[in-house]
Backbone as a chain_set.jsonl record, in Angstrom:
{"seq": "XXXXXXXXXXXXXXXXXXXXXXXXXXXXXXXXXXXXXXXXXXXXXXXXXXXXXXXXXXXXXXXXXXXXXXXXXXXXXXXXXXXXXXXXXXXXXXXXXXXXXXXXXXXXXXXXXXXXXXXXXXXXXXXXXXXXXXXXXXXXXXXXXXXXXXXXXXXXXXXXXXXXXXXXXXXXXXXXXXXXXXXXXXXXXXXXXXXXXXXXXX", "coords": {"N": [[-3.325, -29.645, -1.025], [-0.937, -28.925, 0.971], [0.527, -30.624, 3.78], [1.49, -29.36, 6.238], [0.144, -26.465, 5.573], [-2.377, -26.986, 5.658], [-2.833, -27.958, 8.09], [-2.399, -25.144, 9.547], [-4.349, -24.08, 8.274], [-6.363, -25.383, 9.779], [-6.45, -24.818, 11.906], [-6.867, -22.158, 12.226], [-9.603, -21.685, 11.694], [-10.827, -22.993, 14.072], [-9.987, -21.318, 15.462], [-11.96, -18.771, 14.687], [-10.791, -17.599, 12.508], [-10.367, -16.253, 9.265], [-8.97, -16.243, 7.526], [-5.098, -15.473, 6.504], [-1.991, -13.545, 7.151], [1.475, -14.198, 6.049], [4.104, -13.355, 6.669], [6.817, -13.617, 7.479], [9.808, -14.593, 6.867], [11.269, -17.032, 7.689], [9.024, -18.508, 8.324], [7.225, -18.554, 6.096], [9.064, -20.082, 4.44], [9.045, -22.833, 5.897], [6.743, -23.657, 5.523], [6.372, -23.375, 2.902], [8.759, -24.071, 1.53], [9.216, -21.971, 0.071], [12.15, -19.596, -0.366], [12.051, -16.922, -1.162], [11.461, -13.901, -1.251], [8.816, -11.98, -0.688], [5.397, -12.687, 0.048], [2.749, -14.36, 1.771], [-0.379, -15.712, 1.129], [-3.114, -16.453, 2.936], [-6.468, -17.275, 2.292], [-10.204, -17.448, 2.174], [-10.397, -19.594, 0.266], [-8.737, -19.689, -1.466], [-4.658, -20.398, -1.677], [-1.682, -17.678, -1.804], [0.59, -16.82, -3.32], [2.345, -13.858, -3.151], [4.902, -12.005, -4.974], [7.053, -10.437, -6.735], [9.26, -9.928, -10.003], [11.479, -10.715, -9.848], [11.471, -13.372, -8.695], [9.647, -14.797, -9.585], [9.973, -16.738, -11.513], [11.44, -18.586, -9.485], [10.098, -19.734, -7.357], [7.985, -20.466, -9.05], [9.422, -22.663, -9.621], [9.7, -23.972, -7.096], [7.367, -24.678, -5.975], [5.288, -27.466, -5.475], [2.553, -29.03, -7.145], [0.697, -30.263, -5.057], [0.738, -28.569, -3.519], [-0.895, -26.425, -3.627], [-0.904, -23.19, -4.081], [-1.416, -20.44, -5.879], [0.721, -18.386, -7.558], [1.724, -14.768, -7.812], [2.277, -11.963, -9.768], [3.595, -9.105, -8.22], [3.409, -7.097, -9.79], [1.426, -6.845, -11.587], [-0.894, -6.159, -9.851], [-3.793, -4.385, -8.84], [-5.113, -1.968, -6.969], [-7.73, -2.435, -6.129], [-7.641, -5.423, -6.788], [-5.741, -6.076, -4.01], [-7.341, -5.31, -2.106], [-9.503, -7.408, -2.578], [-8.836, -9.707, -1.783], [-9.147, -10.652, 1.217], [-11.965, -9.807, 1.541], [-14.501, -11.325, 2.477], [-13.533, -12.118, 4.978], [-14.127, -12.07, 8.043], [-12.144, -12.109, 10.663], [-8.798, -12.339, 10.487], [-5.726, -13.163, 10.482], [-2.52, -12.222, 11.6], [1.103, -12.128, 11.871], [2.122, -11.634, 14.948], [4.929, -11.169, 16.437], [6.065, -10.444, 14.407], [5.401, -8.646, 13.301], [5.485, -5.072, 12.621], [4.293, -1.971, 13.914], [4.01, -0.116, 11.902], [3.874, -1.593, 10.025], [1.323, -3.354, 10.169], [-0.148, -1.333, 10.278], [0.06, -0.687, 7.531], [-0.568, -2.89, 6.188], [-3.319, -2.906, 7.149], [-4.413, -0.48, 5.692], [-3.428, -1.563, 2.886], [-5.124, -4.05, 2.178], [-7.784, -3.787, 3.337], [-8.831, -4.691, 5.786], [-11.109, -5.967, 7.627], [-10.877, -6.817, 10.345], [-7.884, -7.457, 12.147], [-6.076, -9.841, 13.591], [-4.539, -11.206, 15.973], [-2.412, -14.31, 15.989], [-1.305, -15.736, 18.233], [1.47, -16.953, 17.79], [0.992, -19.561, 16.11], [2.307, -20.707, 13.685], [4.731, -20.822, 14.564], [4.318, -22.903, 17.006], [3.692, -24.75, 16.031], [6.029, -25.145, 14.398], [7.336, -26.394, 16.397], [7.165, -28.855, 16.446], [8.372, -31.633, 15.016], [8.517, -33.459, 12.287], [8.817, -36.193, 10.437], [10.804, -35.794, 8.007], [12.102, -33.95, 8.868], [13.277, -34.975, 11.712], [14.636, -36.899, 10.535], [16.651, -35.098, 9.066], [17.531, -33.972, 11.223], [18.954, -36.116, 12.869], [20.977, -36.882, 10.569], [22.6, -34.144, 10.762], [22.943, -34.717, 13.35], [25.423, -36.906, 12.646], [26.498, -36.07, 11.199], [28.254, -33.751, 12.391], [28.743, -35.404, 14.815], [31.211, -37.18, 13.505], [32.658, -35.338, 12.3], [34.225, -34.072, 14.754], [34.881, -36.028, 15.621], [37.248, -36.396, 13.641], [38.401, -33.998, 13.814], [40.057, -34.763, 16.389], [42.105, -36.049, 15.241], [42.998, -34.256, 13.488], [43.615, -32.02, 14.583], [46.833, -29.896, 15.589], [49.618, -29.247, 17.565], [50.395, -26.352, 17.567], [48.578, -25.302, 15.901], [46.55, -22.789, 14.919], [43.508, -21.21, 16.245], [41.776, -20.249, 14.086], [43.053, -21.721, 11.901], [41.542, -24.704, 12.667], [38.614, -23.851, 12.401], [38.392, -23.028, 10.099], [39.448, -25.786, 8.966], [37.238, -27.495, 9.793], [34.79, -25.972, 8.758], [35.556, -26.705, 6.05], [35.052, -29.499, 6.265], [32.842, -29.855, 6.699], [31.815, -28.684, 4.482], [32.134, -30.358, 2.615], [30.99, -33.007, 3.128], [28.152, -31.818, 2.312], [26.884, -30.188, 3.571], [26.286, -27.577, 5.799], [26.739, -24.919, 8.028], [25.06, -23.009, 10.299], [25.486, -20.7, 11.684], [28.408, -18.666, 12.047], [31.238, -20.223, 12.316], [33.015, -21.343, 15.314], [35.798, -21.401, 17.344], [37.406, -21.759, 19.723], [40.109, -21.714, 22.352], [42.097, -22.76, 25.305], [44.614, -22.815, 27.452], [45.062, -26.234, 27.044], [42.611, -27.776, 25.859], [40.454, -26.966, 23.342], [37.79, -25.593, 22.345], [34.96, -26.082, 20.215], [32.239, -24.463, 18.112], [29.502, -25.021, 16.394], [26.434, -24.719, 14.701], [24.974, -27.439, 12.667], [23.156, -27.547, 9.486], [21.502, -29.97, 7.41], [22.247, -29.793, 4.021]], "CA": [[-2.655, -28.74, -0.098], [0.387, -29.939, 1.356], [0.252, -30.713, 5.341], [1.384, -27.922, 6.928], [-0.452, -25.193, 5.361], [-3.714, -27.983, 6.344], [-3.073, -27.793, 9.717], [-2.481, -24.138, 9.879], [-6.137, -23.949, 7.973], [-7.573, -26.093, 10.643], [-6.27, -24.077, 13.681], [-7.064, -20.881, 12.168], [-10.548, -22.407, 11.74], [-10.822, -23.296, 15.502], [-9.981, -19.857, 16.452], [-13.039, -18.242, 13.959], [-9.761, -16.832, 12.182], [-10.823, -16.646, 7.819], [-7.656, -15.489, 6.258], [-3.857, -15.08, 7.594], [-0.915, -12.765, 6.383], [2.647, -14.656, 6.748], [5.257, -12.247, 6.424], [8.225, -13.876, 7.972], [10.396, -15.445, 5.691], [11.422, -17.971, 8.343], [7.689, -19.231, 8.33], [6.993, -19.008, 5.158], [10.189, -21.691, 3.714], [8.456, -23.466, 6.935], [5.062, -23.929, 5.051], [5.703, -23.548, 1.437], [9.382, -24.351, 1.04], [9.933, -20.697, -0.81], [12.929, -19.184, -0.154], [12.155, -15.891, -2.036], [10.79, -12.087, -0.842], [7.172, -11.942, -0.577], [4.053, -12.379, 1.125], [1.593, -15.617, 1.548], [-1.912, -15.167, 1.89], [-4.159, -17.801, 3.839], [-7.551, -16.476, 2.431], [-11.289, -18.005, 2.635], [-10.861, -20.17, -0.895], [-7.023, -20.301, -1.983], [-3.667, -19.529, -0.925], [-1.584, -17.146, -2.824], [2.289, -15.961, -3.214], [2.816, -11.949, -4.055], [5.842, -12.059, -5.13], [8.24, -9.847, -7.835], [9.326, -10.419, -11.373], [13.138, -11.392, -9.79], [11.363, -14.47, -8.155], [8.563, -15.594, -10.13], [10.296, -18.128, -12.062], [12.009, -19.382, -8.721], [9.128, -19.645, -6.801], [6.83, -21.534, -9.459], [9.937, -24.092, -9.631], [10.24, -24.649, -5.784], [6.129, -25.009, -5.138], [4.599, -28.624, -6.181], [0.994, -29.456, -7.225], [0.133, -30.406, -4.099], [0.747, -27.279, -2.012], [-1.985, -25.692, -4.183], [-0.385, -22.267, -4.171], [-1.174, -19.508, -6.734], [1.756, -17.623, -7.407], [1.445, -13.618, -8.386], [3.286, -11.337, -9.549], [3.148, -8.193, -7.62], [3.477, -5.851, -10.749], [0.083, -7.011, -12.009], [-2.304, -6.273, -8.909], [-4.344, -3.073, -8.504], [-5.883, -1.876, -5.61], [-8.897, -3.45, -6.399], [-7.059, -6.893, -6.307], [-5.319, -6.231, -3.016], [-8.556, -5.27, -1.378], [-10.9, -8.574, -2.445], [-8.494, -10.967, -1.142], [-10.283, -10.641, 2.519], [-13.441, -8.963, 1.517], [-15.367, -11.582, 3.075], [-13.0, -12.692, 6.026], [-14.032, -11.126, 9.405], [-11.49, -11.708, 10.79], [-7.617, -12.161, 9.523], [-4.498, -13.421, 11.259], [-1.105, -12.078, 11.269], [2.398, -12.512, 13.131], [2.153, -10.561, 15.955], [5.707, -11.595, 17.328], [7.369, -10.216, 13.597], [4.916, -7.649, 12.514], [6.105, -4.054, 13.067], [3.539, -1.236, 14.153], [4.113, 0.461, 10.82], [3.38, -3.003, 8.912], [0.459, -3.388, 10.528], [-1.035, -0.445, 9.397], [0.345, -0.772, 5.893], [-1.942, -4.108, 5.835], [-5.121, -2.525, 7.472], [-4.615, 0.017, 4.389], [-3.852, -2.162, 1.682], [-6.139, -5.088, 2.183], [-8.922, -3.101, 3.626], [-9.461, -5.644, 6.108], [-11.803, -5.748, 8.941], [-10.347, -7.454, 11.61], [-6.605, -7.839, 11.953], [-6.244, -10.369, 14.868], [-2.627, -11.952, 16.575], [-2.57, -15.635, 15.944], [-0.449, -16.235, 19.309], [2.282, -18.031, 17.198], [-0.073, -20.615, 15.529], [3.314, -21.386, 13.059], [6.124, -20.96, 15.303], [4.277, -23.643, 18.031], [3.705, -26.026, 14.722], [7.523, -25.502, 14.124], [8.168, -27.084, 17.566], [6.964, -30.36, 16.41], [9.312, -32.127, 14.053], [7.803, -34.337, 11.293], [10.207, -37.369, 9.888], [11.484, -35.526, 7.535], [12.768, -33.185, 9.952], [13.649, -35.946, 12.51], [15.69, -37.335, 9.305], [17.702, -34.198, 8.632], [18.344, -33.744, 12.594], [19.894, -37.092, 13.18], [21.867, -37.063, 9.984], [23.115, -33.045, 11.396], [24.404, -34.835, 14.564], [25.495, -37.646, 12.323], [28.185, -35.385, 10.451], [28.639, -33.065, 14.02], [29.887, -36.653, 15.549], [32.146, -37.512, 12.129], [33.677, -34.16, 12.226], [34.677, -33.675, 16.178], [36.393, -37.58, 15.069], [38.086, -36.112, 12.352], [39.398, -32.754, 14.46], [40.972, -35.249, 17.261], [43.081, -36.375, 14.699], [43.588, -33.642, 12.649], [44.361, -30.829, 15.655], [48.366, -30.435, 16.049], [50.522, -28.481, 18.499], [51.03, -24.289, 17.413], [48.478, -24.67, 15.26], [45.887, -21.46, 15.093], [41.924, -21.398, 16.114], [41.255, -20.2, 12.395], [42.917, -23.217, 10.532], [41.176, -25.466, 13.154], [37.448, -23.632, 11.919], [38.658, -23.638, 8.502], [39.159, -27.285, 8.708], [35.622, -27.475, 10.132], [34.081, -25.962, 7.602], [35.902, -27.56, 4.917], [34.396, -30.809, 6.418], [31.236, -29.706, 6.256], [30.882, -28.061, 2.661], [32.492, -31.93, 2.108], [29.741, -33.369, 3.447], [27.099, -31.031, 1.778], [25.914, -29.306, 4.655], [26.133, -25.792, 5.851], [26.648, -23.934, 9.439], [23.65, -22.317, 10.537], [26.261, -19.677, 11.692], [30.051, -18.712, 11.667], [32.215, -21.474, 13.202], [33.595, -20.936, 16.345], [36.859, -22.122, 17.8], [38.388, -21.014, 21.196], [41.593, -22.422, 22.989], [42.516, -21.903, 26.654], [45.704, -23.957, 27.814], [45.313, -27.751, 26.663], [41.401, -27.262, 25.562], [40.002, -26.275, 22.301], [36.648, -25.712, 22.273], [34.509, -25.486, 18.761], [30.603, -24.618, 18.264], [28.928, -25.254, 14.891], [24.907, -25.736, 14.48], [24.893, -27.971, 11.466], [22.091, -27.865, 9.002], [21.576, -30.837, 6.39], [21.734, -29.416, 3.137]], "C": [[-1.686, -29.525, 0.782], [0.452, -29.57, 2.951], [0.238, -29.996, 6.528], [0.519, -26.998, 6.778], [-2.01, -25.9, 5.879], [-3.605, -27.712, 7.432], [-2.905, -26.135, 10.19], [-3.82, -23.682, 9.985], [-7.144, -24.145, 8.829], [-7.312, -25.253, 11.829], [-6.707, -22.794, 13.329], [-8.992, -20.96, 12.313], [-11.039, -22.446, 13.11], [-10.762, -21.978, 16.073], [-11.2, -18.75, 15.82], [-11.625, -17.116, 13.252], [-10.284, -17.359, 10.178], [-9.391, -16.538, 7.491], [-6.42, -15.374, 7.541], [-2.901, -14.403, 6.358], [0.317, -13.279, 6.675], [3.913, -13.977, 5.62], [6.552, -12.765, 6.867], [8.79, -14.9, 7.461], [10.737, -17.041, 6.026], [9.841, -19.221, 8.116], [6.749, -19.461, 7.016], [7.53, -20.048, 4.111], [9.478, -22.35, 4.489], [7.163, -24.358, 6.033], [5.122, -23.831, 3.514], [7.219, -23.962, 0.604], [10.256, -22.789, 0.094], [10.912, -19.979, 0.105], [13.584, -17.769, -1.319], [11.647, -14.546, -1.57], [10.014, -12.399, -1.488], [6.047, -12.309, 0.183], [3.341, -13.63, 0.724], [0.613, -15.186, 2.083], [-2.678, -16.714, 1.975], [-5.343, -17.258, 3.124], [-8.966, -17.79, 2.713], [-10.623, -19.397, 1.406], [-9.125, -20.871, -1.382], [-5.748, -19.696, -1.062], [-3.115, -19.264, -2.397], [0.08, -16.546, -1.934], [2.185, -14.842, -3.552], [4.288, -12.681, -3.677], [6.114, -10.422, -6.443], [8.573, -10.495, -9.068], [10.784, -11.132, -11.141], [12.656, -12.703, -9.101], [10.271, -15.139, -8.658], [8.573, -16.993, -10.758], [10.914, -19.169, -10.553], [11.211, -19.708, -7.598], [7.995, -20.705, -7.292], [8.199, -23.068, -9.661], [10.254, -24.562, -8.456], [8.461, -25.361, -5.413], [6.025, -26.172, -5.992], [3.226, -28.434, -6.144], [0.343, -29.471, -6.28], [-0.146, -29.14, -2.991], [-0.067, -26.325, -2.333], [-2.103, -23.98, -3.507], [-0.622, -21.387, -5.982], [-0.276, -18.354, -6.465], [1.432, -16.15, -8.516], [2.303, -12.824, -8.251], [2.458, -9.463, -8.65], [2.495, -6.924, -8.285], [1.971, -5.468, -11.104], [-0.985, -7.04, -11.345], [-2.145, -4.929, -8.769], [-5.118, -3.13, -7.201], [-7.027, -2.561, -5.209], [-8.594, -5.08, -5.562], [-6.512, -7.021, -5.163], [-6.342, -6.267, -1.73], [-9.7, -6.751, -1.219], [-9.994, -9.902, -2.249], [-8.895, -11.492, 0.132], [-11.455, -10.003, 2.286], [-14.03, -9.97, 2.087], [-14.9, -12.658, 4.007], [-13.202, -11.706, 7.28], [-12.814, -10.872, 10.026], [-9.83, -12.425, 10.291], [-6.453, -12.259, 10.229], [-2.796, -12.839, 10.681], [-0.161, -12.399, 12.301], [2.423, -11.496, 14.016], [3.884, -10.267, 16.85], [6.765, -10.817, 15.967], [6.81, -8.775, 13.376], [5.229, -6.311, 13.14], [4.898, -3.215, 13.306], [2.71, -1.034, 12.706], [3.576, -0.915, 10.076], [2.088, -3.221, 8.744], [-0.683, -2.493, 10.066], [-0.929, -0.183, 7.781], [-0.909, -2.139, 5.626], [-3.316, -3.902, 5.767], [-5.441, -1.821, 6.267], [-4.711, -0.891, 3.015], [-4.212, -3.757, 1.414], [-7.334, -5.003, 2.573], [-9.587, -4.41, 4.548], [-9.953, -5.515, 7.794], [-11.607, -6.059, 9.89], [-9.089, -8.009, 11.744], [-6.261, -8.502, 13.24], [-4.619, -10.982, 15.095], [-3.276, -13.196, 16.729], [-1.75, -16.608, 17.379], [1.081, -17.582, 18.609], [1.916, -19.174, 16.699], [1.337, -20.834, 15.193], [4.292, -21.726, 13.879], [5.825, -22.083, 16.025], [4.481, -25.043, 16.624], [5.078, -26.683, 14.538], [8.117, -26.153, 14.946], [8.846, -28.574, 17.429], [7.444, -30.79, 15.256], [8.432, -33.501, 13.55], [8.965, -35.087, 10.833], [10.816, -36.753, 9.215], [12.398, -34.862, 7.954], [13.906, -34.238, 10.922], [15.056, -36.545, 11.608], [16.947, -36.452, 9.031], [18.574, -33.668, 9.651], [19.218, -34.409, 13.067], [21.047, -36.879, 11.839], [22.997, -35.371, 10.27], [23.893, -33.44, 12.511], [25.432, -35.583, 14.208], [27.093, -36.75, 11.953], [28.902, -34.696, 11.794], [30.283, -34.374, 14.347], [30.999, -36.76, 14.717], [33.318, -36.659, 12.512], [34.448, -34.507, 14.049], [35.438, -35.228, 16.055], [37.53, -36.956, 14.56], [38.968, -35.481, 13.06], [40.512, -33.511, 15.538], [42.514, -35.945, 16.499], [43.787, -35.429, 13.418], [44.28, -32.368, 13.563], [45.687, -31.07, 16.125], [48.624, -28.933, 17.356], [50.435, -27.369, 17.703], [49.668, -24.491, 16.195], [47.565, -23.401, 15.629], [44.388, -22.167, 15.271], [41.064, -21.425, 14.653], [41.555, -21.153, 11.766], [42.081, -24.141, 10.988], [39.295, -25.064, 12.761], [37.549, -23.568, 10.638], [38.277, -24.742, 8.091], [37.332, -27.984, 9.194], [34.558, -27.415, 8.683], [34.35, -26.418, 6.192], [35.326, -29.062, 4.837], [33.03, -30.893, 6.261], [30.451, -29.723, 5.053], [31.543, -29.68, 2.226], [31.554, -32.615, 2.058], [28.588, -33.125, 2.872], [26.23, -31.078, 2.402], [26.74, -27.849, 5.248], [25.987, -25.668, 7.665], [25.845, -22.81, 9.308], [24.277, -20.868, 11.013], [27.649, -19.707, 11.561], [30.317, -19.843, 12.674], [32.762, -20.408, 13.857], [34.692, -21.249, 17.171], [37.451, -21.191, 18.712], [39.04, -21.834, 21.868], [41.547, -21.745, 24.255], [43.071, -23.119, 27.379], [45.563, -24.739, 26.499], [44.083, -28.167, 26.112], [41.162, -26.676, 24.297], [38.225, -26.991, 21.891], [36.072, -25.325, 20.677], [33.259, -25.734, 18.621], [30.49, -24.255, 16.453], [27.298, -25.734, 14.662], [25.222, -25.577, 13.277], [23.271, -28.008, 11.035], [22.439, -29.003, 7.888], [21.716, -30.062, 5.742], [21.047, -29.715, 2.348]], "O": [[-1.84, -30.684, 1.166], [0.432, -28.401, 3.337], [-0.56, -29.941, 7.464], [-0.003, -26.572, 7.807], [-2.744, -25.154, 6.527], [-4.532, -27.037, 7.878], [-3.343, -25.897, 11.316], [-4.418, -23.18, 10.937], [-8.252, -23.614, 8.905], [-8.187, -25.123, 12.686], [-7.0, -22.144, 14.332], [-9.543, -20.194, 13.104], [-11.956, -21.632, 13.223], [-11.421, -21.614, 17.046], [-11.38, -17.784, 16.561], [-11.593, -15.927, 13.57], [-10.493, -18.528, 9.855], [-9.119, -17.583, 6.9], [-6.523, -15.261, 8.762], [-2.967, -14.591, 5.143], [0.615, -12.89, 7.804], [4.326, -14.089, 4.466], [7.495, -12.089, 6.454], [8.343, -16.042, 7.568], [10.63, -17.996, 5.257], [9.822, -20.418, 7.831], [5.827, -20.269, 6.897], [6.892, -20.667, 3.259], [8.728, -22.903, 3.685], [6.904, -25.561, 6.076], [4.135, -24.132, 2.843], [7.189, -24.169, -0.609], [11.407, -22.66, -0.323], [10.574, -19.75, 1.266], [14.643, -17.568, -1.913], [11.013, -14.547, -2.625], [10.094, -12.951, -2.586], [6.164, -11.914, 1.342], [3.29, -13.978, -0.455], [0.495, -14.515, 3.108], [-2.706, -17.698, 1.236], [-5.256, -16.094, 3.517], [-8.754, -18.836, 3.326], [-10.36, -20.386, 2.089], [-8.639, -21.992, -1.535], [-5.77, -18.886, -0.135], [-3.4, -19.778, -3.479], [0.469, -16.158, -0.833], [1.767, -14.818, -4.709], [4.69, -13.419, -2.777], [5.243, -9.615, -6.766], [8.172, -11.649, -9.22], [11.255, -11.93, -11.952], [13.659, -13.361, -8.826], [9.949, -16.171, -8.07], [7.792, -17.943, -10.694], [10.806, -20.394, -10.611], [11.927, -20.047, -6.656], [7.326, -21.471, -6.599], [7.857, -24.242, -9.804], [11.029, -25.518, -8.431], [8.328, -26.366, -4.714], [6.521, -26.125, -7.117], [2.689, -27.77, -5.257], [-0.687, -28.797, -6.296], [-0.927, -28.935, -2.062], [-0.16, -25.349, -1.588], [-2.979, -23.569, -2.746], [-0.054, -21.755, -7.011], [-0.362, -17.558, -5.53], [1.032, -16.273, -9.674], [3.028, -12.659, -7.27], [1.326, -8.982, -8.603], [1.656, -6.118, -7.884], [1.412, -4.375, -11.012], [-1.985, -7.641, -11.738], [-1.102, -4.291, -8.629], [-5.592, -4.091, -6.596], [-7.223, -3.147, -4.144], [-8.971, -5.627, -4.526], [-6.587, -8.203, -4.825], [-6.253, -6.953, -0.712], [-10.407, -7.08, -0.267], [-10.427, -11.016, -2.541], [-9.011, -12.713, 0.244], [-11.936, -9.592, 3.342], [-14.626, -9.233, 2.872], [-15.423, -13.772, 4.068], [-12.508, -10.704, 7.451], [-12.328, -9.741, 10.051], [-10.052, -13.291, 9.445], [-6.106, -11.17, 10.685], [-2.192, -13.067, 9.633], [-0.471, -12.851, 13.403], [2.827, -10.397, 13.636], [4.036, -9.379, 17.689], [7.95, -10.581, 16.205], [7.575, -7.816, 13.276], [5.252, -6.377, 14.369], [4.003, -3.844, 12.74], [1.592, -1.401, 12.346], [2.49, -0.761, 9.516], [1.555, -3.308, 7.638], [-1.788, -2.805, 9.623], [-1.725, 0.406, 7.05], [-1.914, -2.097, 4.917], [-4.185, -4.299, 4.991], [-6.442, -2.164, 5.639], [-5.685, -0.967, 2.265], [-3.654, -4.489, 0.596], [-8.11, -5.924, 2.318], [-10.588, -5.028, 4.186], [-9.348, -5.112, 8.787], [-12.324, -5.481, 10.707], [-9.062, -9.203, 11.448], [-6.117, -7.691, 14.156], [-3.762, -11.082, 14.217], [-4.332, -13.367, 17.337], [-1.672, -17.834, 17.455], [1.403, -18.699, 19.012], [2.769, -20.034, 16.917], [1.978, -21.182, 16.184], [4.712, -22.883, 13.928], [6.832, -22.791, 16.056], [5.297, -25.958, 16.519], [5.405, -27.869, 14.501], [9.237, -26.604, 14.703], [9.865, -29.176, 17.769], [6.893, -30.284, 14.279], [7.859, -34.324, 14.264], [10.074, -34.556, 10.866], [11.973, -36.91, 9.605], [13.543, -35.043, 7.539], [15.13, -34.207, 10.795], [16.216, -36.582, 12.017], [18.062, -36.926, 8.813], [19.688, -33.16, 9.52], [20.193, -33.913, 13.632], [22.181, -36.682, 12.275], [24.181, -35.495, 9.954], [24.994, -32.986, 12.823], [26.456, -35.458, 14.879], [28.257, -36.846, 12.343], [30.003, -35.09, 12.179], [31.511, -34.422, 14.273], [32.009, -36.355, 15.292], [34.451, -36.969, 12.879], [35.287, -35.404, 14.133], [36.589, -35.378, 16.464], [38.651, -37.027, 15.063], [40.115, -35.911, 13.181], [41.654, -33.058, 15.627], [43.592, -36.222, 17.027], [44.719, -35.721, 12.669], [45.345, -31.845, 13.232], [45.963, -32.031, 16.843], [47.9, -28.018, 17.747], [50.372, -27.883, 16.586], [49.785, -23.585, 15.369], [47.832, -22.915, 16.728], [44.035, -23.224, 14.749], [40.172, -22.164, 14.234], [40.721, -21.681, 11.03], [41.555, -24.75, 10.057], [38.582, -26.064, 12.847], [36.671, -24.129, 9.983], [37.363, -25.019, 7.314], [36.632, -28.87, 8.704], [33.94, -28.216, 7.98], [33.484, -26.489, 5.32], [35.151, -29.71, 3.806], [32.3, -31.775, 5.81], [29.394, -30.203, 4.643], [31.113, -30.001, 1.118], [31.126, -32.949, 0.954], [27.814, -34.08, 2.803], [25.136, -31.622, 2.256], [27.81, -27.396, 4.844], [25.191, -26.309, 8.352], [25.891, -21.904, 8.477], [23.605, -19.872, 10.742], [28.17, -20.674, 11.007], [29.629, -20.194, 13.633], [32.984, -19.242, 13.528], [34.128, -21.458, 18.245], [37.892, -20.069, 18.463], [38.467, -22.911, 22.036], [41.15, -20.595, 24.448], [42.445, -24.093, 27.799], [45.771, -24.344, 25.352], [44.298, -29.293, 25.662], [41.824, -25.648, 24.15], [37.729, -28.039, 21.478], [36.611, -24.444, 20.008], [32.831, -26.864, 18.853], [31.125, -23.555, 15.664], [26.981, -26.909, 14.481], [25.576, -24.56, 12.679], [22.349, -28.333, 11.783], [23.588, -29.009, 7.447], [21.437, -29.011, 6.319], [20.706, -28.904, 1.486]]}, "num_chains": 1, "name": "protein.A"}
């Protein structure tokens, strides 16, 4: 089981928490690396992907050995099977901070589960704390940041426009092979040109 999803195990553990439901896509790339629609289940014994037939293949080629993940397709579970994945978890953690009313009761129905408890952000606080690899992908993010805001002092002329000047941005970036976490931003006022970009590694 690969380190994260361990330490989730152990805190859920600590709280008398058997089983968890992680629904938020954000937290699930977080912990298993998938970057596909579907559902992870924490239960007493294994963990487990529901997934779809459009992500099954892309799903068993992102998880490794280690993260000891059974991946399912959704098509092939009956009620039965949705029900004895907590049958003998009291109680059962979910996101309380994503989960919608309506969700909530879609779960209590189809998992038939006895105790649906709020984990107070167990993942999100985890996510605070940056692991080397992280640490690795943050410095080399300010690494290009710095590069670029070089580059623009010598590439920014007189008349030109805010758009070629985020253009050129992001042209430096996808150069680089990394990615803006949102749209580029470039604003002028006088002699001033301001430009915001959170960089992710790719």
């Amino acid at each position: 089981m690969n380190d994260r999803l361990r330490y989730i195990r152990n805190n859920l553990k600590s709280q008398d928490i058997q089983g968890m439901i992680v629904l938020n896509p954000v937290n699930v790339n977080y912990l298993t690396n998938i970057d596909a629609e579907g559902v992870l289940l924490l239960t007493l014994k294994e963990n487990y992907y529901i997934t779809d037939d459009r992500y099954i293949e892309k799903v068993q080629r992102t998880l490794m050995i280690d993260d000891e993940i059974i991946v399912v397709n959704r098509r092939d579970l009956s009620v039965d099977d949705y029900e004895n994945y907590f049958m003998f978890c009291e109680n059962v953690g979910f996101e309380e901070d994503y989960v919608t009313y309506a969700k909530y009761k879609e779960i209590m129905r189809l998992y038939k589960i006895h105790s649906l408890v709020e984990t107070e952000g167990i993942i999100e606080k985890q996510r605070q704390i940056k692991d080397f690899e992280e640490i690795k992908y943050i410095r080399k993010a300010c690494e290009i940041t710095d590069d670029c805001f070089s580059h623009l002092l010598k590439f920014i002329k007189k008349g030109m426009t805010e758009k070629q000047i985020a253009s050129e941005i992001d042209r430096f970036f996808r150069e680089k092979d990394a990615v803006c976490a949102f749209d580029t931003i470039v604003a002028s006022r006088r002699k001033l040109i301001y430009a915001t970009c959170n960089t992710n590694k790719s």
